[in-house]
Coordinates of C-alpha atoms in Angstrom, one line a residue:
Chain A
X1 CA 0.0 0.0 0.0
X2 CA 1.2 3.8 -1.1
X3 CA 2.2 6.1 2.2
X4 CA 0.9 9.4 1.9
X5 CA 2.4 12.0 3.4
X6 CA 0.6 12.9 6.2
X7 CA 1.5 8.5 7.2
X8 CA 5.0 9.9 6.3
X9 CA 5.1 13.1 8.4
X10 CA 3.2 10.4 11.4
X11 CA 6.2 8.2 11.1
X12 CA 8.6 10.9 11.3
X13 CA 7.7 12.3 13.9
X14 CA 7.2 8.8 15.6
X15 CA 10.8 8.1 14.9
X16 CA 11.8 11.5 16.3
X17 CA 10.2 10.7 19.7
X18 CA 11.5 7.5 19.8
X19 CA 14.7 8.7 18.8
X20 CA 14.9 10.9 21.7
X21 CA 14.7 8.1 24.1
X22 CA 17.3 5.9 21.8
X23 CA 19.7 8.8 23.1
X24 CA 18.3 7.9 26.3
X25 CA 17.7 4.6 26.3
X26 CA 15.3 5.5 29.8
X27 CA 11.5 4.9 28.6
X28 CA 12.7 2.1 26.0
X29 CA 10.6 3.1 23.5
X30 CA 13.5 3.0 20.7
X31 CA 12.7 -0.9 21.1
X32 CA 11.1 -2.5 18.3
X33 CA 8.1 -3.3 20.0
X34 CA 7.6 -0.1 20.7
X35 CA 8.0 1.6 17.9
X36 CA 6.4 -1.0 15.4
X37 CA 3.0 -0.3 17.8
X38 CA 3.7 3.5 17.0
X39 CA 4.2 3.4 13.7
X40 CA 1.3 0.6 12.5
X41 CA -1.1 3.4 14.6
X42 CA 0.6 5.8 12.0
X43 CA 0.0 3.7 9.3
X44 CA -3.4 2.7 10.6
X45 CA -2.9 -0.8 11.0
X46 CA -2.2 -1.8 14.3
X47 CA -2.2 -5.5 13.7
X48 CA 1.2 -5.3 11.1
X49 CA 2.9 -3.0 14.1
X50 CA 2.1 -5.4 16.3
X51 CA 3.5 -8.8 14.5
X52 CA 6.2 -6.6 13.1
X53 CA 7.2 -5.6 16.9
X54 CA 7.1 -9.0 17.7
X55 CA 9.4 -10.3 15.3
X56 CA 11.6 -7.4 15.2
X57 CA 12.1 -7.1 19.5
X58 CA 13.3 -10.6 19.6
X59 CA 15.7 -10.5 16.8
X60 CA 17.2 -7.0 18.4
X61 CA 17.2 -8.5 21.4
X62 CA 20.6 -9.2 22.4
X63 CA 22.1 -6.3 20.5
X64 CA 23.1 -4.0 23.2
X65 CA 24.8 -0.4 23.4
X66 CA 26.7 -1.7 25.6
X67 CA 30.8 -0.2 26.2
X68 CA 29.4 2.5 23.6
X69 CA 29.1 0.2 20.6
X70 CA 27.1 1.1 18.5
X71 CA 24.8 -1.9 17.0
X72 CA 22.4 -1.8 13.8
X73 CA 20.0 0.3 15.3
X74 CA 16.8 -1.6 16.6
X75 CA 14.4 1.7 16.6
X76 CA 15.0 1.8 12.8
X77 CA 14.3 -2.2 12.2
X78 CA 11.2 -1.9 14.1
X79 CA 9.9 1.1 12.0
X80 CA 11.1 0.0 8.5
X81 CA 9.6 -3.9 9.3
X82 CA 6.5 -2.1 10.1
X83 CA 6.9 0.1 6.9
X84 CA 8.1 -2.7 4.2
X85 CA 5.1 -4.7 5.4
X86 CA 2.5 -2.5 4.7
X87 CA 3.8 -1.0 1.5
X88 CA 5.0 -4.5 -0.3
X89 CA 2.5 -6.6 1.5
X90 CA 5.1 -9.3 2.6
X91 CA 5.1 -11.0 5.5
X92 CA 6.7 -9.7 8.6
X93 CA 9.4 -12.2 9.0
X94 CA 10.5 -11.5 5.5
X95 CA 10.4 -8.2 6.1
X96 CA 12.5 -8.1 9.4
X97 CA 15.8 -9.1 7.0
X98 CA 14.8 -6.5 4.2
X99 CA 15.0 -3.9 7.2
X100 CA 18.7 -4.7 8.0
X101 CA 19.9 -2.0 5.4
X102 CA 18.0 1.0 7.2
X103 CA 19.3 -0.3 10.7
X104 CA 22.7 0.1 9.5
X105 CA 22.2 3.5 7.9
X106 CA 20.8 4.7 11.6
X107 CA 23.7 2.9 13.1
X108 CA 26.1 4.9 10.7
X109 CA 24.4 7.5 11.9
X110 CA 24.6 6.7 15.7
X111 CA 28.3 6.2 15.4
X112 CA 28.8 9.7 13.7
X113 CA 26.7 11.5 16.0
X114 CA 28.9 9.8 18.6
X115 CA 32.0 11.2 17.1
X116 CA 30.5 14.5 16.3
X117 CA 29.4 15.1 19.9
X118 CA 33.1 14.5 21.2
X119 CA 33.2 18.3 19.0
X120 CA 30.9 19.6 21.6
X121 CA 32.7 18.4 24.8
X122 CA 35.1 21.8 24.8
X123 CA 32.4 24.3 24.9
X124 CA 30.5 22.3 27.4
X125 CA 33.5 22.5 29.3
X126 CA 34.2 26.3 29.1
X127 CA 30.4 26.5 29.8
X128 CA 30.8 24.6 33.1
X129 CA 33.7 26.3 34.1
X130 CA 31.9 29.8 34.3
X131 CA 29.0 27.8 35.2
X132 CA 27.1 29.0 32.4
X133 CA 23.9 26.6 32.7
X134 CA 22.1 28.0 30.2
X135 CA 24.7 27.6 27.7
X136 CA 25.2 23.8 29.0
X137 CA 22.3 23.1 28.7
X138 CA 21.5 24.2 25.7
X139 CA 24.3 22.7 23.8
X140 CA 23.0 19.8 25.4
X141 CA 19.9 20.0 23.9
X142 CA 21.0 21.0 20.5
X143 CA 22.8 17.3 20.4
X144 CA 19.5 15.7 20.8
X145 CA 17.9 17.6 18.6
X146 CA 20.3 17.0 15.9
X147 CA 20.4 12.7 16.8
X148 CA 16.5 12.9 16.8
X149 CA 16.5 14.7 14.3
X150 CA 18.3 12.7 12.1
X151 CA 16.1 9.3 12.9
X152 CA 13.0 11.6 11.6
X153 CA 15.2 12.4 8.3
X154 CA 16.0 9.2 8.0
X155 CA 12.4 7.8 8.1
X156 CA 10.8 10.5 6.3
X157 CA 13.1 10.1 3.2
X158 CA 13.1 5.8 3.6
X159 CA 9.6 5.5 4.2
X160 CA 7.5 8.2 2.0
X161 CA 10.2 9.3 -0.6
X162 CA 11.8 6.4 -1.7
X163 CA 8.6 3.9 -0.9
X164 CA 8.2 3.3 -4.5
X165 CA 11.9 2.7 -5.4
X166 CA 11.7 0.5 -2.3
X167 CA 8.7 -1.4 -3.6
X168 CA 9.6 -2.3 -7.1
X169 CA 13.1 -3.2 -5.8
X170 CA 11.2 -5.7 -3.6
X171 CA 8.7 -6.8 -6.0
X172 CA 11.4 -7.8 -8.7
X173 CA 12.6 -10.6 -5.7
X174 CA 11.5 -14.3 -7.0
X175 CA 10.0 -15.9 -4.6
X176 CA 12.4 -18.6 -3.5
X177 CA 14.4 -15.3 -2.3
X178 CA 11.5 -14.0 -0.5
X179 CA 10.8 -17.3 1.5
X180 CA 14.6 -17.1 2.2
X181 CA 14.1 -13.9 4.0
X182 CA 11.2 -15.8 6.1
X183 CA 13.5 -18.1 7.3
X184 CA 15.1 -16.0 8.3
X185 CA 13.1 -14.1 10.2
X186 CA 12.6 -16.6 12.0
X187 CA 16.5 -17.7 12.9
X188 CA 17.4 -14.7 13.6
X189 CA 16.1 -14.6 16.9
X190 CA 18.8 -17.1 18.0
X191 CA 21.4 -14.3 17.0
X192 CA 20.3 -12.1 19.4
X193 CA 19.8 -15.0 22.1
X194 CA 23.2 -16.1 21.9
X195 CA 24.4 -12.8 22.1
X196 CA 23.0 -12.7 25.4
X197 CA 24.3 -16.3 26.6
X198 CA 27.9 -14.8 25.5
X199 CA 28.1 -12.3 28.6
X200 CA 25.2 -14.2 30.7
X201 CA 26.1 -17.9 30.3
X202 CA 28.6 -19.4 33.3
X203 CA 29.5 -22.5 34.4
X204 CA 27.6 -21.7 37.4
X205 CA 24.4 -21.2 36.2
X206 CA 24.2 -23.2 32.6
X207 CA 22.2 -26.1 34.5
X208 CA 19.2 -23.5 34.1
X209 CA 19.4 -23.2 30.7
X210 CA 18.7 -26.3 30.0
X211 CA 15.7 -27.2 33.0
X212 CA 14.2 -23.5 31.4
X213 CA 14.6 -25.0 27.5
X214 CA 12.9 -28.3 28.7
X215 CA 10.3 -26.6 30.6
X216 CA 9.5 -24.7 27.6
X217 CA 9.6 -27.9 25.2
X218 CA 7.8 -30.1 27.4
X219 CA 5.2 -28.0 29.1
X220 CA 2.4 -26.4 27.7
X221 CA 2.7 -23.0 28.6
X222 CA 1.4 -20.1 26.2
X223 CA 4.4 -17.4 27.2
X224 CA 7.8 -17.9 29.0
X225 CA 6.0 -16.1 32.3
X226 CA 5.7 -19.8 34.6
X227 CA 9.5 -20.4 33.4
X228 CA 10.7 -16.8 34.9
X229 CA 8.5 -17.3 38.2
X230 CA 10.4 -20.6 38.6
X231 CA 13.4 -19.1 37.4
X232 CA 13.0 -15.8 39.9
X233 CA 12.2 -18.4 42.6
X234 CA 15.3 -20.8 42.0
X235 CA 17.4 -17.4 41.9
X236 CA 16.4 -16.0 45.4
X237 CA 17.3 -19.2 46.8
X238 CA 20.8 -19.1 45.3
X239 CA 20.6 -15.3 46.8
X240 CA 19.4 -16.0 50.1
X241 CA 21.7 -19.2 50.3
X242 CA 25.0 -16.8 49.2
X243 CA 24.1 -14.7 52.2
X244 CA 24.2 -17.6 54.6
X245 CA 27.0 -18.9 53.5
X246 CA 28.8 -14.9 53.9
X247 CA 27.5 -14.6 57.5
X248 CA 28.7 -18.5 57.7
X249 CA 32.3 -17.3 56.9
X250 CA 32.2 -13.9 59.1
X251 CA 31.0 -16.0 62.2
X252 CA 34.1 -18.4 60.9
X253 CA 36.5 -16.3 61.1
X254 CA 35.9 -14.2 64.0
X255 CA 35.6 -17.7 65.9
X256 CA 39.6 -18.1 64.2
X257 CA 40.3 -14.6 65.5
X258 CA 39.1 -15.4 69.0
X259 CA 40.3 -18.8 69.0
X260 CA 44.4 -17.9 68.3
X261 CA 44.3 -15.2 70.8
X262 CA 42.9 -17.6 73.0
X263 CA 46.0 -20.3 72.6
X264 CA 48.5 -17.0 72.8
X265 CA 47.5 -16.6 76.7
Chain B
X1 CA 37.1 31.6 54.3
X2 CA 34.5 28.3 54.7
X3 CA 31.9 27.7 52.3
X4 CA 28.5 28.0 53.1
X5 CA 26.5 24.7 51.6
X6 CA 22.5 24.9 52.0
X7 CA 20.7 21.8 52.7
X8 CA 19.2 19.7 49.8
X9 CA 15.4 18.7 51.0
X10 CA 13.8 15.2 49.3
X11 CA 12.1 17.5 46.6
X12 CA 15.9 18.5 44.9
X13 CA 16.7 14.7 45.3
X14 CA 14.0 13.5 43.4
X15 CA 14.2 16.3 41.0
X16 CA 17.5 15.2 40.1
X17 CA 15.8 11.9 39.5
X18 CA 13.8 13.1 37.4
X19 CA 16.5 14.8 35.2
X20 CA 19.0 11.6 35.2
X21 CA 16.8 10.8 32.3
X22 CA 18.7 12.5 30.2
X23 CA 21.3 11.0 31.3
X24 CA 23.0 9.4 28.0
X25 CA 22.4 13.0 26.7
X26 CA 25.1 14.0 24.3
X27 CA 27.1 10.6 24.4
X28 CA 30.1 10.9 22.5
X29 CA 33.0 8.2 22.3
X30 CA 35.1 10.7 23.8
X31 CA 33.5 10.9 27.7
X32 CA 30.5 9.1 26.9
X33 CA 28.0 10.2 29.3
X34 CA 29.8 12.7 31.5
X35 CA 27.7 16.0 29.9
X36 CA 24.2 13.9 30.8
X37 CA 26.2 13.1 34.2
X38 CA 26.6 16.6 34.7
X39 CA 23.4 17.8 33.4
X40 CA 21.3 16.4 36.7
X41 CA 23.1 17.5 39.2
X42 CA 23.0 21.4 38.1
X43 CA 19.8 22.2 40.3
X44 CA 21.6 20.5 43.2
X45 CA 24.8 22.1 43.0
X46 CA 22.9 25.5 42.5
X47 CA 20.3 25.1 45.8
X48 CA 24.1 23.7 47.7
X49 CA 26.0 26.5 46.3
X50 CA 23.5 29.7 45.9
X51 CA 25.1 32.5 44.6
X52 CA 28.6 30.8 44.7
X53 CA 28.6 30.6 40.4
X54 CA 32.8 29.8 41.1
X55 CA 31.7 26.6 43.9
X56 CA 29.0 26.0 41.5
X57 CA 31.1 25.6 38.6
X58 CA 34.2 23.7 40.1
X59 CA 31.4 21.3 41.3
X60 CA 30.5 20.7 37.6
X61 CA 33.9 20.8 36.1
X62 CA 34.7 17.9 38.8
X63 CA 32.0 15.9 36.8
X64 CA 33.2 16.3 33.6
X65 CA 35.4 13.2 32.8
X66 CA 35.1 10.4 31.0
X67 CA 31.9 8.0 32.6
X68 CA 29.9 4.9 31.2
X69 CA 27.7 3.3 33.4
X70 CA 24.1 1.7 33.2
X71 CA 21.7 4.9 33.3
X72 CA 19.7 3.2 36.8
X73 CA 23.4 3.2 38.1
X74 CA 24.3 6.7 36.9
X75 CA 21.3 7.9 39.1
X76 CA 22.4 6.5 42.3
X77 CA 25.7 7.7 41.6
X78 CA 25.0 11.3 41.1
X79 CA 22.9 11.3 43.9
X80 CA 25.7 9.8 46.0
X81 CA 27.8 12.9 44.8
X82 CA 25.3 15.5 45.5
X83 CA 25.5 14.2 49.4
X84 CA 29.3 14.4 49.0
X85 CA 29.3 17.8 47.9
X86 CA 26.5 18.8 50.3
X87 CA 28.7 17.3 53.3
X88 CA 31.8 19.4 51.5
X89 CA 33.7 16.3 51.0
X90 CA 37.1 16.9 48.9
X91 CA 36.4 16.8 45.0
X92 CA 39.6 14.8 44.2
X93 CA 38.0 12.3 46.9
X94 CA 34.4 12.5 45.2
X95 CA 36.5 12.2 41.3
X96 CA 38.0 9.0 43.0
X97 CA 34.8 7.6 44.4
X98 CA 33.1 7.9 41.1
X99 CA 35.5 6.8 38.9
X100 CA 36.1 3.7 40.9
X101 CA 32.3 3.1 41.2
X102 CA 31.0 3.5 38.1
X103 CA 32.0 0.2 36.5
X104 CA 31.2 -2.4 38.7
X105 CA 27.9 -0.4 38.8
X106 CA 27.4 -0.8 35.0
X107 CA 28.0 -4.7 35.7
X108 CA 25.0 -4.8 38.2
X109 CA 22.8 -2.4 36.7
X110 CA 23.5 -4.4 32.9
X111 CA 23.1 -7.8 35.1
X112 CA 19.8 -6.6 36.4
X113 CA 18.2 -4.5 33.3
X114 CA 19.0 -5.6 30.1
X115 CA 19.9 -9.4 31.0
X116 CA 17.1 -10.1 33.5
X117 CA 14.1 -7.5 32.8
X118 CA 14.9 -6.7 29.1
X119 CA 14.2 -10.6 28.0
X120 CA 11.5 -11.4 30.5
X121 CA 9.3 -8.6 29.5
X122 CA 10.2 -8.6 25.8
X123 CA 9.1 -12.1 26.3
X124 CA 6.2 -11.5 27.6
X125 CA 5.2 -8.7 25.7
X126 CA 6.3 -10.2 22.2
X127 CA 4.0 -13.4 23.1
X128 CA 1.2 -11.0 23.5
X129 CA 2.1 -8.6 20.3
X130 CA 2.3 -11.7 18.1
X131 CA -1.0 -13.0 19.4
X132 CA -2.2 -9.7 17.8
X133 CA -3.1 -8.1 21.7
X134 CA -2.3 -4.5 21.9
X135 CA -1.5 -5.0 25.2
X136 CA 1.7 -6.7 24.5
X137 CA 3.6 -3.0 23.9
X138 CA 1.2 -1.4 26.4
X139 CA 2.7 -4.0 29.0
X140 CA 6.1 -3.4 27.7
X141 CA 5.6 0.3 27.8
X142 CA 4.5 0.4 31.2
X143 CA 7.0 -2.1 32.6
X144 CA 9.7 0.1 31.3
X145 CA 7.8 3.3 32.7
X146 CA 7.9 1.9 36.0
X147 CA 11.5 0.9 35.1
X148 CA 12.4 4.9 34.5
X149 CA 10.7 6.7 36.9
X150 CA 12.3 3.9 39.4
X151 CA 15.5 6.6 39.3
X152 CA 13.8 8.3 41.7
X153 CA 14.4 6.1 44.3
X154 CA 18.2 5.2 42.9
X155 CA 18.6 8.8 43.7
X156 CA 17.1 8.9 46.8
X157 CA 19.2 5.7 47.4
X158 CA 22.1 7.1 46.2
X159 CA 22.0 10.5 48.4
X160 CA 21.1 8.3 51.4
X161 CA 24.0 6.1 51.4
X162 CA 26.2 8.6 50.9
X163 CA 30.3 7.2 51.6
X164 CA 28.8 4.4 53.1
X165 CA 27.6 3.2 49.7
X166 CA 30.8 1.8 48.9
X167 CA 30.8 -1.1 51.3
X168 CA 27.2 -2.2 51.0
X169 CA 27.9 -2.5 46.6
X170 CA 31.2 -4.5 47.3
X171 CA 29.6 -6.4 49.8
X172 CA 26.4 -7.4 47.9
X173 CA 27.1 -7.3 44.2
X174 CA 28.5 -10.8 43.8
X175 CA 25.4 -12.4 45.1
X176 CA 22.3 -10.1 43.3
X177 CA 25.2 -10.4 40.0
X178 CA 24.6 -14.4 40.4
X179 CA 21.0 -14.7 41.3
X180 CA 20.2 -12.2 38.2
X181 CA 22.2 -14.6 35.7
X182 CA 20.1 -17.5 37.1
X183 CA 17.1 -15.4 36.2
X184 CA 18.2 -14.6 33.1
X185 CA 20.1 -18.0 31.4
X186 CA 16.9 -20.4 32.5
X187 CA 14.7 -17.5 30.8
X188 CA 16.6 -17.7 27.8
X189 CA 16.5 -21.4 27.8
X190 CA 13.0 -21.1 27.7
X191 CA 12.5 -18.4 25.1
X192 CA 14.6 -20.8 22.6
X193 CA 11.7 -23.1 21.6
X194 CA 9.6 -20.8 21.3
X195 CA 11.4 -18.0 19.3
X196 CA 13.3 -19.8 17.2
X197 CA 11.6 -21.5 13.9
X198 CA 14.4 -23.9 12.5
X199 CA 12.6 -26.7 11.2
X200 CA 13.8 -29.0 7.4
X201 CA 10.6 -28.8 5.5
X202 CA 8.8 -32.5 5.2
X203 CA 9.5 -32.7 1.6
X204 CA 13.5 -32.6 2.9
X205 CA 14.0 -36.4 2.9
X206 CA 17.2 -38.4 3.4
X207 CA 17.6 -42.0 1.5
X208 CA 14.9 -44.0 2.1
X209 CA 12.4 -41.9 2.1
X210 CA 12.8 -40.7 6.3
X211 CA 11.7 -37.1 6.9
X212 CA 14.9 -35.6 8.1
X213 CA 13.0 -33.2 10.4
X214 CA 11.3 -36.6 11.8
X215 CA 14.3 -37.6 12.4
X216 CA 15.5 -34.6 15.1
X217 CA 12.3 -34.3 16.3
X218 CA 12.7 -38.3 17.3
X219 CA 15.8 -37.5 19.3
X220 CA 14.8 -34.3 21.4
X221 CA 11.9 -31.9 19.8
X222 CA 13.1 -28.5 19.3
X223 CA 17.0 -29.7 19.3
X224 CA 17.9 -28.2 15.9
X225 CA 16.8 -24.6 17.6
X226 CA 18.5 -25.4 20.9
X227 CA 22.0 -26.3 18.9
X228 CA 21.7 -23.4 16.3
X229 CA 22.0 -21.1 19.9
X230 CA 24.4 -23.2 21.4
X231 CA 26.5 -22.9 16.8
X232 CA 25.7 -19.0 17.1
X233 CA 27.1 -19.0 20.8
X234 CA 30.4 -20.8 19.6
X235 CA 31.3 -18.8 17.2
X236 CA 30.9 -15.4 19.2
X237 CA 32.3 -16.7 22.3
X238 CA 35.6 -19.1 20.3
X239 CA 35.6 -17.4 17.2
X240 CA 34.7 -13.8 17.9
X241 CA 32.9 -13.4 15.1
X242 CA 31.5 -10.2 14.5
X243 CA 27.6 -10.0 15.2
X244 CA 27.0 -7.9 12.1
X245 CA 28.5 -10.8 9.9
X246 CA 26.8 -13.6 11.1
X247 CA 23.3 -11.9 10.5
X248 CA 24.3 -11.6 6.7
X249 CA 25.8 -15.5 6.8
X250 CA 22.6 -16.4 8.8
X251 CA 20.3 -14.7 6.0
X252 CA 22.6 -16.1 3.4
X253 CA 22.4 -19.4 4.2
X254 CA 18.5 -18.8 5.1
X255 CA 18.2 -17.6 1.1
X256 CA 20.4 -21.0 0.2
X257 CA 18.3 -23.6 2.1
X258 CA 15.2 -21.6 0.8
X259 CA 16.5 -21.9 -2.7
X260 CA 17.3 -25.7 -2.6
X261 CA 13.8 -26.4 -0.9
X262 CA 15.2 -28.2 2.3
X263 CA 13.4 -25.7 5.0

């Protein structure tokens, strides 16, 4: 379906919000989830936000900003899953890979925003040496303007200008290539699940990955929320248990302490 | 000559909660999130300091180096330096406390919200979305919100403990770090089955006519998802490989299978 451009002015300023709290990363609605639900209201079709969020969250799940990497950005995958779907009528799990592009362009833009801001470092600290707040902040606010800003560009131009480019680009795919991109969709999820394992997963606790796989594979439960009350319970054992152990080894060697000055009389 | 400090009340405290949302404000490779850092405090420094713009603005300079940290973290720290500079602690004392904080806070606070809450509620909320329920982001936006305005009390946290912050952190961090991986890995485990679609399409048949996917599904139902984690896993963990790359290979070889009709 054709975006006009009021759904293209929406979406920008969906993706300017949203792009405030990427910066921020406080209100997490630069998730996928998030912002798929925002922009399939745009769009008005709230059901392709919704599957697209779905899809889209899981896959972005593991990629984290964390150190200050920069990863392909997951508010732009949400928004152009969302987007692709409606305008070339694919499914959303196709979809999801066709996004990858944008996500990269944002994260292009993340990382040069990053570097750009490292400019704006000396006049913030002139500013706080006469402790010029005003200044401060606005410099401050001038740097989220501009990263916002960008994600609204960016969306604007990638969802209303080029939709047609985008469209018959898609549309020349044969279809073997298309189910490709469903498959995908829907092994890409593991990417961001094992991204997770790699700072999560210790000898300590891999035991629990496998009792919370079976439990899945093996029980009939509709969402993961019985695995993560077991899994919460198991864990404030182990927490409670770590604390008896600490007072355990306190009382230990105080009783030492005592006990040596006792044989030196 | 002393310096006079005023008295910060509960109502600058939680204002400063409030403005440690824009914490990650500005983030540059250079110092990261020190102008965000600094950004929060201003109010506080100004009711401390009054009229004293030169106390005011060594108090802000003293802020400005390099700091990363998880933004939950960030909160308690800078209310935990608003109580040092209210007490008139030494800055090169409240430089040292920060910079030797912030780090093993970023472990907890990363330990606690992006690899215990992050996967449970998108989870959750996914489960809902893809059962076509608007509440599914409405849950995940209101989990979050509760998540974020939660600063409020890091700050007040933060400002409470004061110096003696230190202690209780060292003291406790090892056990909440361990109890929040537990969370976290058997969630995972149990998101894999149910996230992950890799199944040989019945038509995929190995001599003899035997469905190959029977085959799998014989040994352990959802193993080819459960190994295709545990292939991903190995070859970020052994072979580094960079996360950008092995989504094109993983679409790649998605197109490939698609192409010769085995999935």
């Amino acid at each position: 379906m054709e975006i006009t451009l009021i759904q293209g002015i929406l979406l920008a300023l969906v993706a300017f919000i949203c792009g405030l709290d990427s910066c921020w990363e406080a209100f997490y609605w630069f998730r996928p989830i998030v912002v798929a639900f925002f922009a399939g209201i745009a769009l008005g079709n709230v059901q392709i936000g919704l599957a697209a969020g779905a899809v889209s969250e899981l896959a972005y799940l593991g990629l984290m900003t964390i150190g200050g990497t920069v990863p392909p950005d997951p508010l732009m995958a949400g928004m152009m899953t969302t987007v692709l779907a409606y305008t070339t009528g694919q499914d959303v799990k196709t979809t999801l890979g066709l996004a990858l592009p944008f996500a990269l362009v944002a994260q292009w833009f993340g990382i040069m925003c990053n570097t750009l801001f490292a400019g704006f470092l000396s006049p913030l600290d002139r500013a706080a040496e006469k402790a010029d707040v005003k200044k401060f902040n606005g410099i401050i606010y001038l740097a989220l303007a501009i990263k916002a800003g960008l994600y609204a560009l960016l969306t604007f131009v990638s969802a209303y200008a080029l939709q047609n480019g985008v469209r018959a680009f898609v549309d020349s795919f044969p279809t073997w290539f298309i189910h490709g991109f469903e498959i995908a969709g829907g092994l890409l999820p593991g990417v961001g699940l094992a991204l997770l394992l790699v700072v999560m997963l210790k000898k300590q606790n891999v035991a629990y990955l496998f009792i919370g796989f079976i439990m899945a594979t093996f029980l009939n439960v509709g969402n993961v929320l019985p695995i993560a009350i077991v899994a919460g319970a198991i864990a404030f054992i182990s927490f409670q248990n770590d604390m008896k152990d600490k007072k355990f080894e306190e009382a230990l060697e105080a009783a030492k302490l005592g006990g040596s000055q006792n044989d030196g009389i | 000559m002393t310096v006079s400090r005023n008295k910060l009340d509960r109502k600058d405290i939680d204002k400063m909660g409030l403005l440690s949302i824009l914490e990650q404000s500005c983030f540059s490779f250079e110092r990261m999130q020190a102008p965000g850092f600094v950004y929060g405090m201003i109010p506080g420094f100004k009711k401390i300091y009054g009229d004293n713009t030169e106390e005011i603005a060594k108090a802000m300079s003293n802020n400005m180096d390099f700091i990363n940290t998880e933004p939950h973290m960030a909160t308690f720290l800078q209310g935990l330096v608003l109580s040092l500079e209210e007490a008139g602690q030494e800055r090169e004392l409240i430089k040292n406390i920060k910079t030797g904080l912030f780090g093993p806070l970023a472990g907890l606070g990363d330990a606690i919200f992006w690899f215990t809450l992050l996967p449970i509620s998108a989870a959750i909320c996914c489960s809902l979305s893809s059962q076509g329920s608007v509440f599914g982001p409405i849950l995940y936006i209101i989990i979050w919100g509760i998540s974020c305005f939660s600063r409020i009390w890091f700050a007040r946290f933060g400002y409470k403990l004061g110096v003696g912050a230190i202690e209780i952190i060292s003291a406790n961090a090892a056990a909440i770090s361990k109890a929040a991986g537990i969370l976290g890995v058997m969630v995972v485990g149990g998101l894999i089955p149910s996230y992950i679609s890799f199944a040989f399409s019945e038509s995929f048949v190995a001599a003899g006519g035997v469905s190959v996917q029977g085959v799998f599904d014989g040994i352990l139902p959802n193993i080819l998802p459960l190994g295709f984690v545990f292939l991903l896993y190995w070859a970020f963990r052994k072979k580094g490989v960079n996360t950008l790359l092995l989504i094109v290979l993983v679409i790649v070889f998605s197109i490939i299978a698609s192409y010769l009709g085995i999935m």
